[in-house]
Amino acid sequence: MSGRICSPKKVSGGMVLLKVKVKVRRYLREQKTVPLLFASTVRRHPDKTALIFEGTDTHWTFRQLDNYSSSVANFLQTQGLASGDVAALFMENRNEFVGLWLGMAKLGVEAALINTNLRRDALCQCLTTSQARALIFGSEMAPAVFEIHASLDPSLLLFCSGPWEPSAVPTGTKHLDPLLADAPNHLPSRPDKGFTDKLLYIYTSGTTGLPKAAIVVHSRYYRMAALVYYGFCMRPNDIVYNCLPLYHSAGNIVGIGQCLLHGLTVVIRKKFSASRFWDDCIKYNCTIVQYIGELCRYLLNQPPREAENQHRVRMALGNGLRQSIWTEFSSRFHIPQVAEFYGATECNCSLGNFDSQVGACGFNSRILSFVYPIRLVRVNEDTMELIRGPDGVCLPCQPGEPGQLVGRIIQQDPLRRFDGYLNHGANNKKIAKDVFQKGDQAYLTGDVLVMDELGYLYFRDRTGDTFRWKGENVSTTEVEGTLSRLLDMADVAVYGVEVPGTEGRAGMAAVASPAGSCDLEHFARLLEKELPLYARPIFLRFLPAQELHKTGTFKLLKTDLRKEGFDPAVVKDPLFYLDTRKCRYVPLDGEAYSRIQAGEEKL
């Protein structure tokens, strides 16, 4: 592989799509799979470092990763698993995580990657719906498995990897590590799997309801990793810093995919650490860092330090970086290229902002719409119902007009297919008919975007990320950033709550900090300086420290908070509301709540 260097300013999104499309057609014809593509990578440079686990400073070469994963495949075969079976993986980030699911894939076993934040009913549901025959879990997850052991199918095979304490794991669990050490590491026979067959399952974060398992086929894994690699001009000698969870697509496909498919070295961190981020990048000579938007905000909230000026990072790769902090993030940390992309695990309309246009999540080439048929269509922003013309077909948006992004489904085309979820009932909510033309089908992203005259796309709204108050749209993430800074880095969740007799939703902030630790009078004065009146939280709720729960991608779980609202009869935590006449927060008791409900209190 050549040491190609290209300027992101010269990259054509259309050329990238065409290049990936040509490769996809070739791999479809040859029935390639991720293990077969990885085998080519191993042959190119077997002794190059593939993975580094920061937690123990463990370095694995491509040969070592290949041997470990083959041992996994051969061992699982002795346990009766075969192509088409499912094995669940429940483990924190480390090199073994990659070797385990890759080994499963070499056997044709489909890996169900379980979110390590899940417990009890949600964890049981993931194991049940996947129909897993085996569960491999890290010793750090043993307490969670112990909790649900009585509810598990007695035939489920249990294996624990990591420090071994027999009394800490459910009865019947086997210690995996010595078993793998004794297993042969020759390449197993090729399973009956092709480019469009199932590879693994990635679960939605479960911010609403129970998690859903999105199906990832081999071609989808390749497509997502390749569009990023070619679109953002990655280089064979790049070193990627990956602190995102490996049970999600950003960490496992966009990040680890560069290792398996393109031979890059990837540094894995167990969990994101704002204070250690730049030190790690310096230690391992990282040139690319992965992010999600909230992660960037946490880094910006850190006090300036020397390490942020001494790294070699040339690219930040991720999604969700808000326009309001984009330039500050890039300039403060001296990162010349922000590689923002758009796409969910199951979607067929991924986008890339290939020339670092500030704030844009991608670019829509109308000229190449025949290659990559995506479109913004008009939508009722309150109900997300598609707006159709007299012929029943969806109406395309004009520049500046908000709409929902959709991708035409062409099941025979690996770039356009929609594989959906294991629960087929969940697919119905993501598919619409008669979108581009009569008789077709399209995938619904659920996100409202706006396209400018040049074709750049920008987020207007993400579900739960905005609310409208006093005739203005309020970004919850931006308010959260301000409040977190003013409250000395406390975790804060901001969301809209309905108030009788008012338009829109009033802002409410749940703060993971004791109420007595905050000078509310001083806080209200600071908010006057920091935020316009419509953006200031009307209600405050103080929870015990560490009580705000997050998904693995750092999104705050707000569904239950929003449902509980500000009723003191429901919420037992200290509540306050903003007395707008005096610009101060006062206790919200039953009497005040009744006045607000009756419209007697001006908000």
XYZ file of C-alpha atoms in Angstrom:
603
model
C 0.000 0.000 0.000
C 1.442 3.346 -1.004
C 2.058 6.219 1.362
C -0.547 8.331 -0.436
C -1.071 11.807 0.958
C -3.937 13.930 -0.265
C -5.451 17.203 0.728
C -9.017 17.015 2.080
C -9.761 20.208 0.145
C -9.236 18.279 -3.102
C -11.372 15.264 -2.244
C -14.535 14.806 -4.299
C -17.343 13.066 -2.447
C -18.517 11.693 -5.773
C -15.121 10.177 -6.575
C -14.988 8.586 -3.128
C -18.404 7.014 -3.651
C -17.424 5.708 -7.064
C -14.184 4.237 -5.720
C -15.949 2.457 -2.871
C -18.727 1.318 -5.212
C -16.182 -0.313 -7.547
C -14.550 -2.141 -4.622
C -17.941 -3.198 -3.250
C -18.929 -4.705 -6.602
C -15.642 -6.597 -6.758
C -15.967 -7.946 -3.223
C -19.575 -8.903 -3.864
C -18.523 -10.845 -6.951
C -15.686 -12.551 -5.055
C -17.879 -13.114 -1.949
C -15.336 -11.521 0.352
C -15.937 -11.257 4.091
C -14.325 -9.168 6.819
C -12.099 -12.121 7.919
C -10.933 -12.619 4.330
C -10.142 -8.906 3.933
C -8.322 -9.012 7.273
C -6.277 -11.973 6.039
C -5.022 -9.778 3.181
C -4.010 -7.122 5.714
C -2.087 -9.688 7.765
C -0.200 -10.872 4.667
C 0.866 -7.291 3.870
C 2.473 -6.596 7.245
C 2.221 -9.397 9.805
C 4.656 -7.816 12.264
C 3.236 -4.297 12.261
C 1.438 -3.228 15.456
C -2.293 -3.652 14.982
C -3.741 -2.849 18.419
C -2.470 -1.148 21.563
C -4.490 -1.328 24.765
C -3.672 1.753 26.804
C -4.864 0.212 30.064
C -2.018 -2.327 30.238
C 0.192 -0.939 27.451
C -0.359 -4.231 25.584
C 0.784 -4.262 21.939
C -0.550 -6.842 19.467
C 0.860 -7.298 15.969
C -1.398 -8.277 13.093
C 0.004 -11.805 13.332
C -0.856 -11.982 17.050
C -4.392 -10.717 16.415
C -4.751 -13.260 13.620
C -3.542 -16.129 15.824
C -5.709 -15.116 18.793
C -8.857 -14.848 16.679
C -8.163 -18.216 15.038
C -7.820 -19.789 18.490
C -11.221 -18.303 19.358
C -12.770 -19.816 16.218
C -11.249 -23.262 16.810
C -12.248 -23.311 20.480
C -15.850 -22.273 19.826
C -16.077 -24.982 17.208
C -15.188 -27.575 19.844
C -18.051 -26.201 21.937
C -20.539 -27.010 19.187
C -20.936 -23.554 17.671
C -21.182 -23.338 13.894
C -21.814 -20.887 11.077
C -25.109 -19.051 11.593
C -25.081 -19.387 15.384
C -24.918 -16.304 17.620
C -22.552 -15.629 20.519
C -22.946 -12.582 22.778
C -19.952 -10.472 23.818
C -20.280 -8.409 27.017
C -16.936 -6.788 27.780
C -15.213 -3.440 28.266
C -12.764 -2.156 25.653
C -9.528 -4.080 25.225
C -7.636 -5.958 22.495
C -9.394 -9.221 23.317
C -12.749 -7.673 22.438
C -11.631 -7.325 18.812
C -10.013 -10.768 18.725
C -13.135 -12.422 20.119
C -15.702 -11.118 17.629
C -13.225 -11.491 14.759
C -12.669 -15.108 15.790
C -16.406 -15.675 15.838
C -16.606 -14.245 12.313
C -13.878 -16.632 11.111
C -16.178 -19.473 12.146
C -19.279 -17.782 10.689
C -20.695 -17.172 14.176
C -22.484 -13.829 14.489
C -21.429 -11.664 17.445
C -24.066 -9.801 19.460
C -22.151 -6.867 20.952
C -23.831 -5.997 24.249
C -23.721 -2.492 25.707
C -21.785 -2.711 28.988
C -24.149 -0.215 30.627
C -27.111 -2.577 30.369
C -28.442 -4.372 33.423
C -31.295 -6.678 34.403
C -34.295 -6.573 32.013
C -32.488 -4.763 29.209
C -29.530 -7.149 29.407
C -31.808 -10.199 29.450
C -33.755 -8.853 26.507
C -30.599 -8.423 24.407
C -29.492 -11.987 25.098
C -32.966 -13.393 24.449
C -33.675 -11.557 21.191
C -30.266 -12.440 19.766
C -30.881 -16.153 20.481
C -27.263 -16.394 21.574
C -25.930 -19.891 22.236
C -22.957 -18.579 24.219
C -22.136 -15.523 26.332
C -18.535 -14.383 26.662
C -18.162 -11.709 29.315
C -15.286 -9.816 30.883
C -14.665 -10.471 34.567
C -15.530 -6.809 35.185
C -19.079 -7.590 33.992
C -19.510 -10.661 36.219
C -21.768 -8.883 38.770
C -24.193 -7.893 36.000
C -24.298 -11.466 34.668
C -24.765 -12.800 38.193
C -27.856 -10.585 38.601
C -29.656 -12.186 35.660
C -28.281 -15.712 35.872
C -31.537 -17.212 37.125
C -33.385 -15.766 34.119
C -30.993 -17.111 31.496
C -31.598 -20.181 29.348
C -29.880 -23.084 31.166
C -28.364 -24.199 27.860
C -26.519 -20.884 27.382
C -22.751 -21.460 27.474
C -20.958 -19.037 29.808
C -17.306 -18.027 29.456
C -15.447 -15.408 31.471
C -12.311 -13.614 30.227
C -9.958 -11.746 32.533
C -8.951 -12.174 36.194
C -10.540 -15.389 37.442
C -12.468 -15.662 40.691
C -14.752 -18.742 40.649
C -16.999 -17.451 43.438
C -17.677 -14.223 41.514
C -19.169 -15.872 38.413
C -22.384 -17.865 37.927
C -22.291 -21.634 38.358
C -21.189 -23.404 35.212
C -19.047 -20.521 33.923
C -15.710 -21.532 32.396
C -12.528 -19.454 32.463
C -11.942 -18.649 28.795
C -8.324 -17.457 28.768
C -6.549 -20.777 29.525
C -8.907 -22.590 27.166
C -7.935 -20.252 24.338
C -4.250 -20.621 25.198
C -4.582 -24.377 24.649
C -6.625 -24.088 21.443
C -4.891 -24.449 18.046
C -4.393 -21.191 16.133
C -4.550 -22.508 12.575
C -7.051 -20.846 10.263
C -10.397 -22.696 10.459
C -12.233 -23.866 7.358
C -13.994 -21.056 5.514
C -17.642 -20.820 6.577
C -20.528 -20.542 4.140
C -20.702 -16.754 4.384
C -20.631 -14.038 1.725
C -20.303 -10.271 1.428
C -23.955 -9.552 2.196
C -24.381 -12.115 4.975
C -24.648 -11.262 8.662
C -21.455 -10.353 10.508
C -22.579 -9.007 13.881
C -25.298 -7.156 15.784
C -24.940 -3.706 17.291
C -27.575 -2.526 19.739
C -29.128 0.901 19.822
C -28.318 2.866 22.953
C -31.789 2.391 24.382
C -32.485 6.013 25.304
C -36.154 5.223 24.662
C -37.502 1.762 25.358
C -35.403 -1.382 25.221
C -32.359 -1.662 22.933
C -32.838 -2.936 19.380
C -30.264 -5.092 17.599
C -29.200 -3.586 14.274
C -27.946 -6.128 11.745
C -24.465 -5.439 10.359
C -23.565 -7.491 7.297
C -19.997 -7.797 5.984
C -20.619 -5.311 3.157
C -21.976 -2.702 5.574
C -18.929 -3.038 7.824
C -16.678 -2.561 4.805
C -18.696 0.333 3.373
C -18.710 2.360 6.601
C -14.983 1.912 7.213
C -13.992 2.477 3.565
C -16.010 5.665 3.052
C -14.232 7.163 6.044
C -10.779 5.901 5.005
C -10.898 7.152 1.426
C -13.124 10.166 2.010
C -10.927 11.703 4.706
C -7.592 10.715 3.139
C -6.330 8.469 5.888
C -2.771 7.179 5.504
C -1.344 3.687 6.058
C 0.992 5.017 8.766
C -1.769 6.786 10.729
C -2.268 5.828 14.369
C -5.867 6.126 15.569
C -6.789 6.951 19.177
C -10.071 5.200 19.950
C -11.696 5.811 23.331
C -15.243 5.132 22.090
C -17.035 1.936 23.168
C -16.338 -1.016 20.897
C -19.919 -2.281 21.179
C -21.037 0.644 18.986
C -20.386 1.292 15.301
C -18.251 4.426 15.724
C -15.694 2.614 17.868
C -15.884 -0.816 16.251
C -16.456 -0.109 12.559
C -15.214 3.432 11.903
C -12.272 2.947 14.297
C -11.321 -0.750 14.460
C -12.314 -1.150 10.797
C -9.277 0.936 9.832
C -7.068 -1.642 11.543
C -8.694 -4.770 10.138
C -9.294 -3.539 6.583
C -6.607 -0.931 5.957
C -3.762 -1.884 8.273
C -3.728 1.151 10.567
C -2.593 0.906 14.172
C -5.431 1.607 16.625
C -4.903 2.590 20.256
C -7.788 1.353 22.412
C -8.696 3.020 25.694
C -11.085 1.376 28.142
C -13.024 4.587 28.678
C -12.721 8.216 27.672
C -10.724 10.426 30.043
C -10.668 14.175 29.419
C -7.661 14.647 31.706
C -5.574 11.881 30.061
C -6.667 12.360 26.442
C -3.742 14.413 25.119
C -1.153 12.609 27.249
C -2.215 9.349 25.608
C -2.022 10.893 22.137
C 1.554 12.036 22.822
C 2.626 8.707 24.331
C 1.426 6.661 21.359
C 2.172 9.223 18.589
C -1.478 9.302 17.520
C -2.307 11.188 14.328
C -6.086 10.692 14.333
C -8.482 10.942 17.283
C -12.069 9.748 17.316
C -14.799 11.827 18.919
C -18.475 12.286 19.437
C -19.726 15.822 20.043
C -20.069 15.637 23.814
C -16.505 14.368 24.096
C -15.233 17.544 22.386
C -17.155 19.691 24.826
C -15.647 17.826 27.782
C -12.163 18.456 26.387
C -12.889 22.154 25.948
C -14.081 22.341 29.543
C -10.674 21.140 30.740
C -8.212 23.816 31.894
C -5.455 24.515 29.332
C -2.385 22.317 29.673
C 0.912 21.849 27.838
C 0.011 18.426 26.436
C -2.679 19.868 24.183
C 0.043 21.742 22.264
C 2.541 18.892 21.999
C 0.647 16.133 20.165
C 0.886 15.080 16.498
C -2.863 14.795 15.859
C -3.773 16.034 12.382
C -7.372 14.823 12.205
C -10.382 14.585 14.529
C -12.824 11.985 13.196
C -16.383 11.647 14.419
C -19.884 13.032 14.469
C -22.023 15.446 16.436
C -19.527 18.311 16.749
C -21.678 21.397 17.195
C -21.100 24.444 15.042
C -20.915 26.602 18.171
C -17.726 24.883 19.401
C -16.291 23.579 16.116
C -13.808 26.423 15.472
C -12.812 26.699 19.128
C -12.121 22.961 19.282
C -10.058 22.970 16.093
C -8.028 26.076 16.933
C -7.398 25.469 20.638
C -6.134 21.933 20.071
C -4.365 22.729 16.765
C -6.191 20.117 14.697
C -6.153 21.118 11.015
C -8.804 18.665 9.808
C -12.181 17.963 11.397
C -13.567 14.861 9.680
C -17.266 14.977 10.525
C -19.491 12.215 9.173
C -23.157 11.304 9.468
C -24.814 7.923 9.701
C -26.446 5.465 12.061
C -25.467 1.798 12.319
C -28.429 0.628 10.251
C -28.746 3.554 7.828
C -28.104 3.454 4.088
C -27.353 7.146 3.620
C -24.055 7.882 5.350
C -22.500 11.262 4.562
C -19.097 12.868 4.971
C -18.000 16.477 5.359
C -14.874 15.844 3.314
C -13.582 19.420 3.207
C -14.081 20.455 6.860
C -16.918 22.907 6.197
C -17.564 24.331 9.684
C -20.733 22.922 11.222
C -21.742 20.671 8.331
C -22.422 16.983 8.950
C -22.037 16.075 5.290
C -22.441 16.992 1.643
C -25.152 15.948 -0.788
C -23.948 15.724 -4.378
C -27.068 16.229 -6.460
C -25.041 15.498 -9.600
C -24.291 11.940 -8.403
C -27.724 11.221 -6.970
C -28.041 8.283 -9.371
C -25.080 6.631 -7.607
C -26.115 7.552 -4.093
C -29.837 8.402 -4.001
C -30.404 10.426 -0.839
C -32.678 13.401 -0.371
C -34.067 15.888 2.101
C -37.854 15.686 2.032
C -40.367 17.990 3.635
C -41.670 16.942 7.027
C -43.883 18.162 9.855
C -41.197 18.866 12.447
C -43.530 18.247 15.381
C -44.840 14.863 14.255
C -42.037 13.897 11.778
C -44.807 12.997 9.310
C -43.690 13.184 5.681
C -45.381 15.853 3.571
C -46.483 14.595 0.156
C -47.595 16.163 -3.102
C -50.850 15.549 -4.985
C -49.356 12.387 -6.511
C -48.567 10.953 -3.057
C -44.804 11.245 -3.518
C -42.668 13.078 -0.948
C -41.726 16.679 -1.669
C -38.009 17.533 -1.858
C -36.731 20.433 0.234
C -35.319 23.592 -1.240
C -32.051 25.050 0.143
C -32.684 26.498 3.599
C -35.842 24.450 4.102
C -35.657 21.889 6.939
C -36.495 18.302 6.118
C -35.875 14.684 7.015
C -32.973 12.919 5.356
C -33.968 9.722 3.530
C -32.078 7.107 1.512
C -33.625 5.094 -1.277
C -33.554 1.349 -0.566
C -32.182 -0.876 -3.341
C -31.730 -4.251 -1.707
C -29.551 -5.679 -4.501
C -26.988 -2.871 -4.052
C -24.712 -3.247 -0.985
C -24.424 0.556 -0.800
C -28.189 1.068 -0.776
C -29.566 -1.995 1.037
C -31.342 -1.813 4.385
C -30.773 -4.776 6.676
C -32.717 -3.365 9.596
C -33.123 -4.963 13.006
C -33.434 -8.481 14.352
C -36.921 -7.491 15.504
C -38.587 -7.066 12.119
C -41.407 -5.083 13.697
C -38.950 -2.285 14.434
C -38.159 -1.992 10.707
C -41.593 -0.631 9.868
C -40.898 2.659 11.633
C -37.753 3.188 9.563
C -39.180 2.551 6.092
C -41.477 4.753 4.006
C -43.032 4.065 0.611
C -43.475 6.351 -2.420
C -40.639 8.674 -1.418
C -38.570 9.386 -4.557
C -41.218 7.958 -6.872
C -44.273 5.742 -6.793
C -43.591 2.197 -5.675
C -40.179 2.756 -4.104
C -39.037 2.449 -0.500
C -36.677 4.645 1.527
C -34.968 4.563 4.897
C -35.998 7.294 7.350
C -33.168 8.711 9.431
C -35.458 10.534 11.864
C -33.126 13.554 11.806
C -34.111 17.008 10.596
C -31.414 18.668 8.517
C -31.057 21.813 6.426
C -29.151 22.019 3.140
C -27.481 25.204 1.955
C -27.150 26.379 -1.658
C -23.889 24.464 -2.112
C -25.260 21.152 -0.860
C -23.788 21.115 2.663
C -26.092 19.610 5.276
C -26.485 20.872 8.830
C -28.391 19.579 11.824
C -31.463 21.555 12.645
C -32.700 19.183 15.293
C -32.013 15.821 16.853
C -34.716 14.141 18.854
C -34.427 15.364 22.432
C -31.614 17.794 21.602
C -33.752 20.892 21.191
C -36.900 22.404 22.543
C -38.834 25.526 21.628
C -39.545 28.196 24.271
C -40.606 31.826 23.929
C -40.663 31.356 20.150
C -37.019 30.305 20.054
C -35.304 26.960 19.496
C -32.998 26.060 22.366
C -30.127 23.613 21.943
C -29.968 21.420 25.025
C -26.334 20.470 24.440
C -25.221 24.087 24.314
C -27.101 24.944 27.524
C -25.661 21.816 29.162
C -22.167 22.984 28.307
C -22.765 26.387 29.887
C -24.343 24.989 33.041
C -21.658 22.352 33.451
C -18.979 25.030 33.322
C -20.778 27.346 35.742
C -21.423 24.500 38.153
C -17.783 23.446 38.186
C -17.997 20.499 35.786
C -21.106 18.910 37.320
C -23.007 16.492 35.043
C -26.069 18.268 33.715
C -29.011 17.073 31.604
C -31.217 19.721 29.970
C -34.588 18.898 28.438
C -37.950 20.508 27.711
C -41.034 19.972 29.881
C -44.618 20.883 29.106
C -46.303 23.605 31.145
C -50.115 24.048 30.890
C -51.194 27.178 29.070
C -47.837 27.851 27.438
C -46.420 27.378 23.965
C -43.523 25.001 23.459
C -41.599 23.518 26.365
C -39.887 25.120 29.312
C -36.268 24.268 29.901
C -35.418 22.053 32.851
C -31.967 21.066 34.102
C -31.190 18.006 36.189
C -27.893 18.522 38.018
C -25.915 15.667 39.552
C -24.808 17.643 42.594
C -26.267 18.277 46.063
C -28.524 21.353 46.099
C -26.745 22.773 49.130
C -23.450 22.905 47.256
C -24.730 25.509 44.799
C -25.205 29.220 45.512
C -28.404 29.625 43.492
C -28.477 33.409 43.789
C -24.986 33.682 42.354
C -25.805 31.027 39.767
C -28.839 32.988 38.544
C -26.709 36.116 38.171
C -24.149 34.232 36.122
C -26.875 32.819 33.868
C -28.087 36.352 33.155
C -24.690 37.056 31.665
C -24.269 33.762 29.876
C -27.641 32.918 28.340
C -30.616 34.771 26.852
C -33.784 34.557 28.929
C -35.437 31.962 26.673
C -32.442 29.628 27.065
C -32.169 29.780 30.853
C -33.619 26.713 32.602
C -36.953 27.495 34.206
C -36.705 24.461 36.491
C -33.785 22.914 38.371
C -33.599 19.427 39.831
C -30.661 18.384 42.002
C -29.855 14.683 42.061
C -27.227 12.924 44.169
C -23.801 12.942 42.547
C -23.311 10.334 39.779
C -27.070 9.821 39.430
C -27.257 11.022 35.828
C -26.931 7.968 33.614
C -25.307 8.043 30.182
C -25.174 5.771 27.192
C -21.849 4.382 26.015
C -21.568 7.299 23.590
C -21.895 9.836 26.417
C -25.496 10.857 25.677
C -27.461 11.574 28.825
C -30.518 9.383 29.382
C -33.319 11.940 29.610
C -36.471 9.959 28.862
C -37.422 9.224 32.479
C -36.389 12.702 33.639
C -38.620 14.261 31.000
C -41.564 12.033 31.963
C -41.221 12.878 35.676
C -41.254 16.587 34.903
C -41.322 19.083 37.769
C -44.152 17.768 39.944
C -42.876 17.654 43.563
C -45.376 14.885 44.255
C -43.483 12.715 41.758
C -39.939 14.024 42.049
C -38.441 13.569 45.500
C -35.210 15.413 44.648
C -34.915 19.147 45.539
C -36.705 21.262 42.919
C -36.457 24.981 42.151
C -38.011 27.307 39.575
C -36.928 30.619 38.135
C -38.784 33.650 39.467
C -38.390 35.704 36.304
C -39.478 38.939 38.014
C -36.650 38.751 40.525
C -34.273 36.647 38.383
C -33.640 34.126 41.114
C -34.367 30.472 41.777
C -36.813 29.684 44.562
C -37.954 26.312 46.001
C -40.668 24.525 44.050
C -43.146 23.044 46.519
C -46.700 21.801 46.083
C -48.194 25.280 46.428
C -45.902 26.778 43.794
C -46.583 23.829 41.513
C -50.329 24.431 41.770
C -49.874 28.107 40.872
C -47.803 27.170 37.839
C -50.367 24.582 36.735
C -53.117 27.171 37.060
C -51.175 29.747 35.062
C -50.899 32.086 38.044
C -47.095 32.094 38.073
C -45.335 33.995 35.296
C -42.576 31.888 33.739
